[in-house]
Amino acid sequence: MREALETLVLNPASALTAAVAYGLMLRSGATFGSLLNPWALSLPLWVAGYLAVRMALLGFVDGFVWALAPRLPALPSRVGPKPVFQHKINATDVAYLIVNSTVEYVFALQISHLLWFAPLVVRAPTSLSLLNGPLAFWMLLVVDDMLYAPLHRAMHLQAVYRWVHKHHHRNTFPARGYIDAANEHPVEQIAALCLHWVAVHVVAHTAGGGGAGGGRGRG
Protein backbone atom coordinates (compact mmCIF):
# COMPACT_ATOMS: atom_id res chain seq x y z
CA MET A 1 0.00 0.00 0.00
CA ARG A 2 2.96 2.32 0.62
CA GLU A 3 3.96 1.97 -3.03
CA ALA A 4 0.42 2.88 -4.12
CA LEU A 5 0.38 6.03 -1.99
CA GLU A 6 3.83 7.10 -3.13
CA THR A 7 3.13 6.56 -6.83
CA LEU A 8 -0.26 8.25 -6.60
CA VAL A 9 0.61 11.21 -4.36
CA LEU A 10 4.38 11.73 -4.60
CA ASN A 11 4.30 11.76 -8.37
CA PRO A 12 4.86 14.83 -10.58
CA ALA A 13 2.41 13.48 -13.17
CA SER A 14 -0.31 13.26 -10.51
CA ALA A 15 0.48 16.77 -9.30
CA LEU A 16 0.33 18.17 -12.83
CA THR A 17 -2.97 16.39 -13.53
CA ALA A 18 -4.49 17.72 -10.31
CA ALA A 19 -3.29 21.27 -11.10
CA VAL A 20 -4.74 21.17 -14.62
CA ALA A 21 -8.05 19.79 -13.33
CA TYR A 22 -8.25 22.48 -10.65
CA GLY A 23 -7.48 25.20 -13.18
CA LEU A 24 -10.18 23.95 -15.54
CA MET A 25 -12.68 23.83 -12.69
CA LEU A 26 -11.88 27.42 -11.74
CA ARG A 27 -12.19 28.54 -15.35
CA SER A 28 -15.55 26.84 -15.87
CA GLY A 29 -16.94 27.65 -12.44
CA ALA A 30 -17.52 23.96 -11.72
CA THR A 31 -17.45 22.55 -8.22
CA PHE A 32 -15.93 19.30 -7.08
CA GLY A 33 -19.43 18.01 -6.42
CA SER A 34 -20.60 18.78 -9.94
CA LEU A 35 -17.48 17.08 -11.28
CA LEU A 36 -18.21 13.85 -9.43
CA ASN A 37 -21.98 13.99 -9.72
CA PRO A 38 -23.21 16.06 -12.72
CA TRP A 39 -26.68 14.48 -12.54
CA ALA A 40 -27.05 15.49 -8.86
CA LEU A 41 -27.91 11.93 -7.86
CA SER A 42 -28.53 10.99 -4.27
CA LEU A 43 -25.74 9.03 -2.63
CA PRO A 44 -27.63 5.68 -2.79
CA LEU A 45 -28.38 6.23 -6.50
CA TRP A 46 -24.78 7.27 -7.20
CA VAL A 47 -23.46 4.12 -5.54
CA ALA A 48 -26.07 1.95 -7.27
CA GLY A 49 -25.04 3.43 -10.60
CA TYR A 50 -21.39 2.73 -9.86
CA LEU A 51 -22.18 -0.90 -9.08
CA ALA A 52 -24.33 -1.22 -12.21
CA VAL A 53 -21.56 0.15 -14.44
CA ARG A 54 -19.02 -2.16 -12.81
CA MET A 55 -21.20 -5.21 -13.36
CA ALA A 56 -21.89 -4.21 -16.96
CA LEU A 57 -18.21 -3.68 -17.77
CA LEU A 58 -17.04 -6.82 -16.02
CA GLY A 59 -19.83 -8.87 -17.57
CA PHE A 60 -19.21 -7.57 -21.08
CA VAL A 61 -15.41 -7.32 -21.14
CA ASP A 62 -14.60 -10.41 -19.10
CA GLY A 63 -17.49 -12.39 -20.55
CA PHE A 64 -16.31 -11.53 -24.06
CA VAL A 65 -12.74 -12.56 -23.25
CA TRP A 66 -13.74 -15.82 -21.58
CA ALA A 67 -16.16 -16.72 -24.37
CA LEU A 68 -14.02 -15.78 -27.37
CA ALA A 69 -10.40 -16.26 -26.30
CA PRO A 70 -10.44 -20.09 -26.18
CA ARG A 71 -11.74 -20.14 -29.77
CA LEU A 72 -8.92 -17.99 -31.19
CA PRO A 73 -5.39 -19.13 -32.07
CA ALA A 74 -2.74 -18.23 -29.52
CA LEU A 75 -0.55 -15.21 -30.20
CA PRO A 76 3.07 -15.95 -31.19
CA SER A 77 4.25 -14.48 -27.88
CA ARG A 78 2.18 -17.07 -26.00
CA VAL A 79 3.54 -20.20 -27.60
CA GLY A 80 7.00 -21.74 -27.49
CA PRO A 81 9.35 -23.14 -24.86
CA LYS A 82 9.78 -19.87 -22.95
CA PRO A 83 7.80 -20.01 -19.67
CA VAL A 84 5.00 -17.47 -19.30
CA PHE A 85 5.26 -14.99 -16.44
CA GLN A 86 2.06 -13.41 -15.21
CA HIS A 87 2.26 -10.50 -12.82
CA LYS A 88 0.50 -11.26 -9.54
CA ILE A 89 -2.06 -8.69 -8.42
CA ASN A 90 -0.78 -6.76 -5.40
CA ALA A 91 -2.01 -3.91 -3.21
CA THR A 92 -0.88 -1.25 -5.68
CA ASP A 93 -2.79 -2.93 -8.49
CA VAL A 94 -5.94 -3.09 -6.34
CA ALA A 95 -5.59 0.58 -5.40
CA TYR A 96 -5.18 1.59 -9.05
CA LEU A 97 -8.15 -0.52 -10.12
CA ILE A 98 -10.37 1.05 -7.44
CA VAL A 99 -9.32 4.58 -8.40
CA ASN A 100 -9.68 3.84 -12.12
CA SER A 101 -13.10 2.28 -11.69
CA THR A 102 -14.26 5.46 -9.94
CA VAL A 103 -12.70 7.64 -12.64
CA GLU A 104 -14.46 5.58 -15.30
CA TYR A 105 -17.80 5.94 -13.56
CA VAL A 106 -17.43 9.70 -13.15
CA PHE A 107 -16.54 9.93 -16.84
CA ALA A 108 -19.62 7.86 -17.72
CA LEU A 109 -21.76 10.32 -15.74
CA GLN A 110 -20.11 13.30 -17.40
CA ILE A 111 -20.28 11.99 -20.97
CA SER A 112 -23.91 10.88 -20.57
CA HIS A 113 -24.78 14.33 -19.19
CA LEU A 114 -23.01 15.96 -22.14
CA LEU A 115 -24.76 13.75 -24.71
CA TRP A 116 -28.15 14.39 -23.11
CA PHE A 117 -27.97 18.16 -22.69
CA ALA A 118 -25.29 19.64 -24.97
CA PRO A 119 -26.72 21.52 -27.97
CA LEU A 120 -23.85 20.36 -30.19
CA VAL A 121 -25.10 16.74 -30.11
CA VAL A 122 -27.95 15.71 -32.41
CA ARG A 123 -30.62 13.77 -30.53
CA ALA A 124 -33.92 14.42 -32.35
CA PRO A 125 -34.76 11.35 -34.48
CA THR A 126 -35.89 13.59 -37.34
CA SER A 127 -32.46 15.25 -37.44
CA LEU A 128 -30.45 12.03 -37.70
CA SER A 129 -28.72 11.29 -40.98
CA LEU A 130 -25.99 9.09 -42.42
CA LEU A 131 -23.41 11.80 -41.64
CA ASN A 132 -24.31 12.44 -38.00
CA GLY A 133 -25.26 8.81 -37.32
CA PRO A 134 -23.21 5.83 -38.57
CA LEU A 135 -20.46 7.96 -40.11
CA ALA A 136 -20.17 10.05 -36.96
CA PHE A 137 -19.73 6.88 -34.90
CA TRP A 138 -17.00 5.68 -37.28
CA MET A 139 -15.33 9.10 -37.12
CA LEU A 140 -15.44 8.94 -33.33
CA LEU A 141 -13.38 5.75 -33.35
CA VAL A 142 -10.92 7.15 -35.90
CA VAL A 143 -10.44 10.49 -34.13
CA ASP A 144 -10.05 8.78 -30.77
CA ASP A 145 -7.31 6.51 -32.16
CA MET A 146 -5.62 9.46 -33.88
CA LEU A 147 -5.48 11.25 -30.54
CA TYR A 148 -4.48 8.24 -28.48
CA ALA A 149 -1.60 7.13 -30.73
CA PRO A 150 0.60 10.18 -29.97
CA LEU A 151 -0.43 10.05 -26.31
CA HIS A 152 0.71 6.45 -26.07
CA ARG A 153 3.91 7.39 -27.84
CA ALA A 154 4.47 10.17 -25.32
CA MET A 155 3.89 7.72 -22.47
CA HIS A 156 7.03 5.90 -23.61
CA LEU A 157 9.24 8.97 -23.38
CA GLN A 158 11.85 8.42 -20.71
CA ALA A 159 10.75 11.45 -18.68
CA VAL A 160 7.16 10.17 -18.55
CA TYR A 161 7.45 6.38 -18.66
CA ARG A 162 8.73 5.82 -15.12
CA TRP A 163 6.02 8.02 -13.60
CA VAL A 164 2.97 6.81 -15.52
CA HIS A 165 3.18 4.04 -18.12
CA LYS A 166 5.70 1.75 -16.46
CA HIS A 167 3.08 0.20 -14.20
CA HIS A 168 0.95 -0.94 -17.14
CA HIS A 169 3.92 -2.81 -18.64
CA ARG A 170 4.53 -4.81 -15.51
CA ASN A 171 1.93 -7.19 -16.85
CA THR A 172 3.57 -9.01 -19.77
CA PHE A 173 0.84 -11.64 -20.09
CA PRO A 174 -2.57 -9.90 -20.03
CA ALA A 175 -5.17 -12.64 -19.78
CA ARG A 176 -7.54 -11.46 -17.04
CA GLY A 177 -9.84 -9.26 -19.10
CA TYR A 178 -10.81 -5.99 -17.47
CA ILE A 179 -8.43 -6.46 -14.53
CA ASP A 180 -5.39 -6.39 -16.81
CA ALA A 181 -6.83 -3.80 -19.23
CA ALA A 182 -7.60 -1.26 -16.50
CA ASN A 183 -4.51 -1.93 -14.41
CA GLU A 184 -2.72 1.31 -15.24
CA HIS A 185 -1.74 4.48 -13.42
CA PRO A 186 -4.81 6.71 -12.92
CA VAL A 187 -3.06 9.58 -14.73
CA GLU A 188 -2.97 7.41 -17.85
CA GLN A 189 -6.62 6.55 -17.37
CA ILE A 190 -7.62 10.20 -16.99
CA ALA A 191 -5.57 11.24 -20.01
CA ALA A 192 -7.16 8.59 -22.23
CA LEU A 193 -10.69 9.48 -21.10
CA CYS A 194 -10.02 13.16 -21.74
CA LEU A 195 -9.19 12.23 -25.31
CA HIS A 196 -12.57 10.49 -25.58
CA TRP A 197 -14.16 13.76 -24.45
CA VAL A 198 -12.19 15.72 -27.05
CA ALA A 199 -13.08 13.19 -29.76
CA VAL A 200 -16.81 13.62 -29.04
CA HIS A 201 -16.50 17.39 -29.44
CA VAL A 202 -14.43 17.10 -32.63
CA VAL A 203 -16.92 14.74 -34.25
CA ALA A 204 -19.94 16.73 -33.06
CA HIS A 205 -18.55 19.87 -34.67
CA THR A 206 -17.52 18.21 -37.92
CA ALA A 207 -20.27 15.63 -38.50
CA GLY A 208 -23.18 17.90 -37.68
CA GLY A 209 -24.95 19.04 -34.54
CA GLY A 210 -26.00 22.14 -32.71
CA GLY A 211 -28.60 24.63 -33.76
CA ALA A 212 -32.18 23.60 -34.15
CA GLY A 213 -31.25 20.01 -34.88
CA GLY A 214 -29.24 19.59 -31.71
CA GLY A 215 -32.13 19.21 -29.29
CA ARG A 216 -33.98 16.10 -28.25
CA GLY A 217 -37.17 17.31 -29.85
CA ARG A 218 -40.42 18.17 -28.07
CA GLY A 219 -43.26 15.79 -27.67
Tab-separated table of N, CA and C in Angstrom, residues 28-161:
chain	number	residue	atom	x	y	z
A	28	SER	N	-14.162	27.134	-15.499
A	28	SER	CA	-15.550	26.841	-15.865
A	28	SER	C	-16.550	27.138	-14.760
A	29	GLY	N	-16.041	27.396	-13.561
A	29	GLY	CA	-16.937	27.653	-12.436
A	29	GLY	C	-17.543	26.393	-11.859
A	30	ALA	N	-16.997	25.237	-12.222
A	30	ALA	CA	-17.525	23.965	-11.717
A	30	ALA	C	-17.058	23.734	-10.286
A	31	THR	N	-17.825	22.947	-9.577
A	31	THR	CA	-17.447	22.549	-8.224
A	31	THR	C	-17.003	21.097	-8.235
A	32	PHE	N	-16.362	20.690	-7.163
A	32	PHE	CA	-15.927	19.299	-7.079
A	32	PHE	C	-17.130	18.363	-7.069
A	33	GLY	N	-18.218	18.821	-6.445
A	33	GLY	CA	-19.431	18.013	-6.417
A	33	GLY	C	-20.028	17.818	-7.802
A	34	SER	N	-20.055	18.904	-8.583
A	34	SER	CA	-20.600	18.783	-9.940
A	34	SER	C	-19.694	17.964	-10.844
A	35	LEU	N	-18.408	17.913	-10.520
A	35	LEU	CA	-17.484	17.084	-11.284
A	35	LEU	C	-17.774	15.607	-11.039
A	36	LEU	N	-17.962	15.249	-9.777
A	36	LEU	CA	-18.205	13.850	-9.432
A	36	LEU	C	-19.635	13.411	-9.709
A	37	ASN	N	-20.567	14.355	-9.657
A	37	ASN	CA	-21.979	13.993	-9.725
A	37	ASN	C	-22.761	15.004	-10.554
A	38	PRO	N	-22.549	15.047	-11.879
A	38	PRO	CA	-23.214	16.058	-12.715
A	38	PRO	C	-24.732	15.900	-12.779
A	39	TRP	N	-25.229	14.714	-12.516
A	39	TRP	CA	-26.680	14.475	-12.538
A	39	TRP	C	-27.331	14.781	-11.192
A	40	ALA	N	-26.534	15.180	-10.203
A	40	ALA	CA	-27.049	15.494	-8.857
A	40	ALA	C	-27.831	14.312	-8.279
A	41	LEU	N	-27.275	13.128	-8.394
A	41	LEU	CA	-27.907	11.926	-7.860
A	41	LEU	C	-27.754	11.887	-6.342
A	42	SER	N	-28.692	11.240	-5.695
A	42	SER	CA	-28.532	10.990	-4.267
A	42	SER	C	-27.398	9.986	-4.080
A	43	LEU	N	-26.859	9.936	-2.877
A	43	LEU	CA	-25.735	9.029	-2.626
A	43	LEU	C	-26.105	7.571	-2.913
A	44	PRO	N	-27.271	7.081	-2.467
A	44	PRO	CA	-27.625	5.684	-2.793
A	44	PRO	C	-27.715	5.445	-4.301
A	45	LEU	N	-28.280	6.395	-5.056
A	45	LEU	CA	-28.379	6.226	-6.503
A	45	LEU	C	-26.997	6.278	-7.161
A	46	TRP	N	-26.142	7.161	-6.651
A	46	TRP	CA	-24.782	7.269	-7.200
A	46	TRP	C	-24.038	5.952	-7.013
A	47	VAL	N	-24.128	5.394	-5.822
A	47	VAL	CA	-23.456	4.123	-5.537
A	47	VAL	C	-24.066	2.996	-6.359
A	48	ALA	N	-25.404	2.982	-6.475
A	48	ALA	CA	-26.070	1.949	-7.269
A	48	ALA	C	-25.645	2.038	-8.732
A	49	GLY	N	-25.504	3.254	-9.238
A	49	GLY	CA	-25.038	3.427	-10.604
A	49	GLY	C	-23.619	2.934	-10.787
A	50	TYR	N	-22.779	3.217	-9.805
A	50	TYR	CA	-21.392	2.734	-9.859
A	50	TYR	C	-21.364	1.211	-9.940
A	51	LEU	N	-22.153	0.559	-9.089
A	51	LEU	CA	-22.179	-0.902	-9.082
A	51	LEU	C	-22.735	-1.449	-10.398
A	52	ALA	N	-23.741	-0.771	-10.951
A	52	ALA	CA	-24.328	-1.222	-12.214
A	52	ALA	C	-23.321	-1.125	-13.359
A	53	VAL	N	-22.575	-0.023	-13.399
A	53	VAL	CA	-21.560	0.149	-14.440
A	53	VAL	C	-20.460	-0.895	-14.287
A	54	ARG	N	-20.051	-1.151	-13.050
A	54	ARG	CA	-19.015	-2.160	-12.813
A	54	ARG	C	-19.475	-3.533	-13.293
A	55	MET	N	-20.693	-3.904	-12.954
A	55	MET	CA	-21.196	-5.208	-13.355
A	55	MET	C	-21.317	-5.297	-14.873
A	56	ALA	N	-21.748	-4.209	-15.504
A	56	ALA	CA	-21.891	-4.212	-16.957
A	56	ALA	C	-20.537	-4.365	-17.640
A	57	LEU	N	-19.538	-3.604	-17.165
A	57	LEU	CA	-18.206	-3.680	-17.772
A	57	LEU	C	-17.559	-5.041	-17.545
A	58	LEU	N	-17.636	-5.528	-16.311
A	58	LEU	CA	-17.039	-6.824	-16.021
A	58	LEU	C	-17.745	-7.934	-16.787
A	59	GLY	N	-19.080	-7.844	-16.853
A	59	GLY	CA	-19.829	-8.869	-17.566
A	59	GLY	C	-19.542	-8.854	-19.048
A	60	PHE	N	-19.438	-7.663	-19.642
A	60	PHE	CA	-19.205	-7.566	-21.085
A	60	PHE	C	-17.759	-7.876	-21.430
A	61	VAL	N	-16.827	-7.164	-20.792
A	61	VAL	CA	-15.411	-7.324	-21.143
A	61	VAL	C	-14.917	-8.719	-20.778
A	62	ASP	N	-15.091	-9.105	-19.513
A	62	ASP	CA	-14.599	-10.410	-19.100
A	62	ASP	C	-15.385	-11.542	-19.753
A	63	GLY	N	-16.698	-11.367	-19.888
A	63	GLY	CA	-17.491	-12.393	-20.550
A	63	GLY	C	-17.070	-12.578	-21.992
A	64	PHE	N	-16.763	-11.471	-22.673
A	64	PHE	CA	-16.314	-11.534	-24.062
A	64	PHE	C	-14.979	-12.259	-24.164
A	65	VAL	N	-14.064	-11.932	-23.245
A	65	VAL	CA	-12.743	-12.562	-23.250
A	65	VAL	C	-12.874	-14.056	-22.976
A	66	TRP	N	-13.624	-14.410	-21.953
A	66	TRP	CA	-13.742	-15.824	-21.579
A	66	TRP	C	-14.455	-16.634	-22.656
A	67	ALA	N	-15.400	-15.993	-23.356
A	67	ALA	CA	-16.163	-16.719	-24.370
A	67	ALA	C	-15.398	-16.844	-25.678
A	68	LEU	N	-14.656	-15.804	-26.056
A	68	LEU	CA	-14.023	-15.779	-27.367
A	68	LEU	C	-12.585	-16.274	-27.366
A	69	ALA	N	-11.839	-15.949	-26.319
A	69	ALA	CA	-10.405	-16.258	-26.299
A	69	ALA	C	-10.087	-17.734	-26.558
A	70	PRO	N	-10.788	-18.682	-25.931
A	70	PRO	CA	-10.440	-20.094	-26.178
A	70	PRO	C	-10.651	-20.529	-27.620
A	71	ARG	N	-11.443	-19.772	-28.393
A	71	ARG	CA	-11.739	-20.143	-29.773
A	71	ARG	C	-10.768	-19.523	-30.776
A	72	LEU	N	-9.870	-18.669	-30.307
A	72	LEU	CA	-8.920	-17.992	-31.187
A	72	LEU	C	-7.542	-18.627	-31.078
A	73	PRO	N	-6.758	-18.578	-32.150
A	73	PRO	CA	-5.391	-19.126	-32.072
A	73	PRO	C	-4.532	-18.285	-31.134
A	74	ALA	N	-3.606	-18.931	-30.472
A	74	ALA	CA	-2.737	-18.233	-29.525
A	74	ALA	C	-1.806	-17.280	-30.256
A	75	LEU	N	-1.499	-16.152	-29.632
A	75	LEU	CA	-0.548	-15.210	-30.202
A	75	LEU	C	0.856	-15.827	-30.209
A	76	PRO	N	1.703	-15.388	-31.138
A	76	PRO	CA	3.066	-15.949	-31.189
A	76	PRO	C	3.829	-15.806	-29.878
A	77	SER	N	3.538	-14.716	-29.142
A	77	SER	CA	4.245	-14.483	-27.876
A	77	SER	C	3.785	-15.438	-26.776
A	78	ARG	N	2.722	-16.186	-27.038
A	78	ARG	CA	2.181	-17.070	-26.005
A	78	ARG	C	2.391	-18.546	-26.310
A	79	VAL	N	3.205	-18.814	-27.285
A	79	VAL	CA	3.544	-20.198	-27.601
A	79	VAL	C	5.062	-20.334	-27.629
A	80	GLY	N	5.559	-21.529	-27.472
A	80	GLY	CA	6.999	-21.743	-27.493
A	80	GLY	C	7.502	-22.257	-26.156
A	81	PRO	N	8.783	-22.533	-26.081
A	81	PRO	CA	9.351	-23.136	-24.864
A	81	PRO	C	9.532	-22.155	-23.708
A	82	LYS	N	9.538	-20.856	-24.012
A	82	LYS	CA	9.778	-19.874	-22.948
A	82	LYS	C	8.615	-19.862	-21.965
A	83	PRO	N	8.884	-19.997	-20.657
A	83	PRO	CA	7.801	-20.008	-19.673
A	83	PRO	C	7.092	-18.648	-19.611
A	84	VAL	N	5.813	-18.692	-19.375
A	84	VAL	CA	5.004	-17.471	-19.305
A	84	VAL	C	5.010	-16.935	-17.880
A	85	PHE	N	5.304	-15.644	-17.756
A	85	PHE	CA	5.256	-14.993	-16.438
A	85	PHE	C	4.049	-14.080	-16.392
A	86	GLN	N	3.213	-14.276	-15.396
A	86	GLN	CA	2.058	-13.411	-15.214
A	86	GLN	C	2.190	-12.665	-13.897
A	87	HIS	N	2.135	-11.347	-14.003
A	87	HIS	CA	2.256	-10.496	-12.824
A	87	HIS	C	1.144	-10.800	-11.826
A	88	LYS	N	1.495	-11.012	-10.573
A	88	LYS	CA	0.501	-11.263	-9.536
A	88	LYS	C	-0.075	-9.942	-9.037
A	89	ILE	N	-1.383	-9.907	-8.880
A	89	ILE	CA	-2.057	-8.693	-8.415
A	89	ILE	C	-1.654	-8.397	-6.980
A	90	ASN	N	-1.183	-7.158	-6.745
A	90	ASN	CA	-0.780	-6.758	-5.400
A	90	ASN	C	-1.610	-5.560	-4.928
A	91	ALA	N	-1.239	-5.004	-3.796
A	91	ALA	CA	-2.014	-3.913	-3.207
A	91	ALA	C	-2.027	-2.677	-4.107
A	92	THR	N	-0.920	-2.399	-4.769
A	92	THR	CA	-0.876	-1.252	-5.679
A	92	THR	C	-1.835	-1.440	-6.842
A	93	ASP	N	-1.866	-2.640	-7.392
A	93	ASP	CA	-2.793	-2.931	-8.486
A	93	ASP	C	-4.237	-2.728	-8.041
A	94	VAL	N	-4.569	-3.227	-6.864
A	94	VAL	CA	-5.939	-3.089	-6.343
A	94	VAL	C	-6.288	-1.622	-6.150
A	95	ALA	N	-5.341	-0.852	-5.602
A	95	ALA	CA	-5.585	0.581	-5.404
A	95	ALA	C	-5.820	1.285	-6.730
A	96	TYR	N	-5.009	0.977	-7.726
A	96	TYR	CA	-5.178	1.585	-9.051
A	96	TYR	C	-6.520	1.201	-9.667
A	97	LEU	N	-6.894	-0.065	-9.536
A	97	LEU	CA	-8.153	-0.522	-10.118
A	97	LEU	C	-9.350	0.156	-9.447
A	98	ILE	N	-9.276	0.361	-8.143
A	98	ILE	CA	-10.366	1.050	-7.435
A	98	ILE	C	-10.464	2.502	-7.892
A	99	VAL	N	-9.321	3.188	-7.950
A	99	VAL	CA	-9.321	4.578	-8.403
A	99	VAL	C	-9.804	4.673	-9.848
A	100	ASN	N	-9.302	3.792	-10.706
A	100	ASN	CA	-9.677	3.843	-12.116
A	100	ASN	C	-11.146	3.510	-12.343
A	101	SER	N	-11.683	2.594	-11.553
A	101	SER	CA	-13.104	2.280	-11.695
A	101	SER	C	-13.965	3.475	-11.315
A	102	THR	N	-13.524	4.246	-10.324
A	102	THR	CA	-14.256	5.458	-9.941
A	102	THR	C	-14.121	6.526	-11.016
A	103	VAL	N	-12.916	6.680	-11.555
A	103	VAL	CA	-12.698	7.642	-12.640
A	103	VAL	C	-13.572	7.292	-13.837
A	104	GLU	N	-13.635	6.024	-14.184
A	104	GLU	CA	-14.465	5.576	-15.301
A	104	GLU	C	-15.934	5.908	-15.069
A	105	TYR	N	-16.394	5.683	-13.858
A	105	TYR	CA	-17.802	5.943	-13.556
A	105	TYR	C	-18.110	7.429	-13.631
A	106	VAL	N	-17.233	8.253	-13.082
A	106	VAL	CA	-17.429	9.702	-13.152
A	106	VAL	C	-17.438	10.159	-14.611
A	107	PHE	N	-16.545	9.582	-15.412
A	107	PHE	CA	-16.539	9.925	-16.838
A	107	PHE	C	-17.840	9.500	-17.502
A	108	ALA	N	-18.354	8.321	-17.150
A	108	ALA	CA	-19.622	7.863	-17.715
A	108	ALA	C	-20.753	8.829	-17.364
A	109	LEU	N	-20.752	9.326	-16.139
A	109	LEU	CA	-21.764	10.318	-15.736
A	109	LEU	C	-21.597	11.603	-16.541
A	110	GLN	N	-20.365	12.053	-16.695
A	110	GLN	CA	-20.106	13.303	-17.402
A	110	GLN	C	-20.448	13.197	-18.892
A	111	ILE	N	-20.045	12.104	-19.534
A	111	ILE	CA	-20.285	11.992	-20.968
A	111	ILE	C	-21.763	11.781	-21.255
A	112	SER	N	-22.470	11.055	-20.376
A	112	SER	CA	-23.912	10.879	-20.574
A	112	SER	C	-24.645	12.200	-20.373
A	113	HIS	N	-24.184	13.009	-19.423
A	113	HIS	CA	-24.778	14.330	-19.191
A	113	HIS	C	-24.540	15.231	-20.393
A	114	LEU	N	-23.329	15.168	-20.952
A	114	LEU	CA	-23.011	15.955	-22.143
A	114	LEU	C	-23.892	15.535	-23.323
A	115	LEU	N	-23.987	14.243	-23.573
A	115	LEU	CA	-24.765	13.754	-24.712
A	115	LEU	C	-26.250	14.049	-24.569
A	116	TRP	N	-26.734	14.148	-23.341
A	116	TRP	CA	-28.152	14.388	-23.111
A	116	TRP	C	-28.528	15.864	-23.206
A	117	PHE	N	-27.615	16.750	-22.804
A	117	PHE	CA	-27.969	18.162	-22.688
A	117	PHE	C	-27.256	19.078	-23.682
A	118	ALA	N	-26.073	18.714	-24.152
A	118	ALA	CA	-25.285	19.639	-24.971
A	118	ALA	C	-25.970	19.923	-26.302
A	119	PRO	N	-26.066	21.192	-26.704
A	119	PRO	CA	-26.717	21.522	-27.974
A	119	PRO	C	-25.929	21.085	-29.199
A	120	LEU	N	-24.654	20.756	-29.034
A	120	LEU	CA	-23.850	20.361	-30.189
A	120	LEU	C	-24.112	18.920	-30.605
A	121	VAL	N	-24.844	18.148	-29.806
A	121	VAL	CA	-25.102	16.742	-30.109
A	121	VAL	C	-26.523	16.582	-30.656
A	122	VAL	N	-26.644	15.959	-31.799
A	122	VAL	CA	-27.953	15.713	-32.412
A	122	VAL	C	-28.645	14.565	-31.691
A	123	ARG	N	-29.877	14.817	-31.215
A	123	ARG	CA	-30.620	13.772	-30.525
A	123	ARG	C	-32.013	13.550	-31.102
A	124	ALA	N	-32.576	14.567	-31.777
A	124	ALA	CA	-33.915	14.422	-32.346
A	124	ALA	C	-33.892	13.392	-33.466
A	125	PRO	N	-34.748	12.375	-33.430
A	125	PRO	CA	-34.756	11.346	-34.484
A	125	PRO	C	-34.909	11.919	-35.888
A	126	THR	N	-35.672	12.998	-36.014
A	126	THR	CA	-35.893	13.587	-37.340
A	126	THR	C	-34.646	14.284	-37.876
A	127	SER	N	-33.680	14.557	-37.008
A	127	SER	CA	-32.457	15.248	-37.438
A	127	SER	C	-31.318	14.288	-37.736
A	128	LEU	N	-31.507	13.001	-37.463
A	128	LEU	CA	-30.452	12.031	-37.702
A	128	LEU	C	-30.275	11.770	-39.193
A	129	SER	N	-29.028	11.557	-39.587
A	129	SER	CA	-28.721	11.286	-40.984
A	129	SER	C	-27.546	10.327	-41.046
A	130	LEU	N	-27.145	9.967	-42.247
A	130	LEU	CA	-25.989	9.093	-42.418
A	130	LEU	C	-24.723	9.753	-41.878
A	131	LEU	N	-24.611	11.078	-42.064
A	131	LEU	CA	-23.413	11.801	-41.635
A	131	LEU	C	-23.309	11.866	-40.125
A	132	ASN	N	-24.404	12.286	-39.455
A	132	ASN	CA	-24.314	12.443	-38.001
A	132	ASN	C	-24.748	11.190	-37.233
A	133	GLY	N	-24.933	10.075	-37.960
A	133	GLY	CA	-25.260	8.808	-37.324
A	133	GLY	C	-24.129	7.812	-37.471
A	134	PRO	N	-24.248	6.857	-38.411
A	134	PRO	CA	-23.207	5.830	-38.567
A	134	PRO	C	-21.821	6.391	-38.889
A	135	LEU	N	-21.758	7.391	-39.780
A	135	LEU	CA	-20.456	7.957	-40.114
A	135	LEU	C	-19.840	8.691	-38.930
A	136	ALA	N	-20.676	9.347	-38.143
A	136	ALA	CA	-20.167	10.046	-36.964
A	136	ALA	C	-19.587	9.055	-35.960
A	137	PHE	N	-20.249	7.904	-35.813
A	137	PHE	CA	-19.729	6.882	-34.901
A	137	PHE	C	-18.378	6.362	-35.395
A	138	TRP	N	-18.269	6.123	-36.714
A	138	TRP	CA	-16.998	5.676	-37.277
A	138	TRP	C	-15.925	6.738	-37.081
A	139	MET	N	-16.284	8.003	-37.309
A	139	MET	CA	-15.333	9.096	-37.119
A	139	MET	C	-14.876	9.177	-35.669
A	140	LEU	N	-15.785	8.895	-34.749
A	140	LEU	CA	-15.439	8.945	-33.332
A	140	LEU	C	-14.326	7.949	-33.022
A	141	LEU	N	-14.422	6.754	-33.569
A	141	LEU	CA	-13.384	5.748	-33.349
A	141	LEU	C	-12.063	6.172	-33.983
A	142	VAL	N	-12.134	6.733	-35.188
A	142	VAL	CA	-10.923	7.150	-35.898
A	142	VAL	C	-10.238	8.304	-35.170
A	143	VAL	N	-11.011	9.319	-34.815
A	143	VAL	CA	-10.444	10.487	-34.130
A	143	VAL	C	-9.857	10.086	-32.791
A	144	ASP	N	-10.554	9.217	-32.071
A	144	ASP	CA	-10.051	8.779	-30.771
A	144	ASP	C	-8.708	8.069	-30.922
A	145	ASP	N	-8.593	7.199	-31.922
A	145	ASP	CA	-7.313	6.510	-32.156
A	145	ASP	C	-6.229	7.486	-32.599
A	146	MET	N	-6.597	8.465	-33.438
A	146	MET	CA	-5.618	9.461	-33.881
A	146	MET	C	-5.077	10.269	-32.711
A	147	LEU	N	-5.914	10.504	-31.714
A	147	LEU	CA	-5.480	11.249	-30.537
A	147	LEU	C	-4.688	10.367	-29.584
A	148	TYR	N	-5.130	9.108	-29.467
A	148	TYR	CA	-4.485	8.236	-28.481
A	148	TYR	C	-3.097	7.780	-28.933
A	149	ALA	N	-2.897	7.610	-30.232
A	149	ALA	CA	-1.598	7.129	-30.729
A	149	ALA	C	-0.436	8.022	-30.273
A	150	PRO	N	-0.507	9.348	-30.466
A	150	PRO	CA	0.604	10.182	-29.973
A	150	PRO	C	0.681	10.223	-28.448
A	151	LEU	N	-0.475	10.097	-27.774
A	151	LEU	CA	-0.430	10.047	-26.308
A	151	LEU	C	0.326	8.812	-25.841
A	152	HIS	N	0.020	7.676	-26.442
A	152	HIS	CA	0.709	6.446	-26.067
A	152	HIS	C	2.196	6.533	-26.385
A	153	ARG	N	2.506	7.176	-27.496
A	153	ARG	CA	3.913	7.389	-27.844
A	153	ARG	C	4.602	8.239	-26.778
A	154	ALA	N	3.908	9.285	-26.342
A	154	ALA	CA	4.472	10.171	-25.320
A	154	ALA	C	4.652	9.441	-23.989
A	155	MET	N	3.776	8.477	-23.715
A	155	MET	CA	3.889	7.717	-22.471
A	155	MET	C	5.195	6.923	-22.410
A	156	HIS	N	5.793	6.667	-23.568
A	156	HIS	CA	7.031	5.897	-23.607
A	156	HIS	C	8.272	6.785	-23.581
A	157	LEU	N	8.088	8.093	-23.544
A	157	LEU	CA	9.243	8.971	-23.378
A	157	LEU	C	9.856	8.737	-22.002
A	158	GLN	N	11.150	8.762	-21.945
A	158	GLN	CA	11.847	8.420	-20.709
A	158	GLN	C	11.394	9.274	-19.531
A	159	ALA	N	11.134	10.550	-19.774
A	159	ALA	CA	10.750	11.448	-18.685
A	159	ALA	C	9.351	11.150	-18.147
A	160	VAL	N	8.542	10.444	-18.937
A	160	VAL	CA	7.159	10.167	-18.551
A	160	VAL	C	6.971	8.715	-18.139
A	161	TYR	N	7.675	7.829	-18.805
A	161	TYR	CA	7.447	6.384	-18.656
A	161	TYR	C	7.510	5.931	-17.203
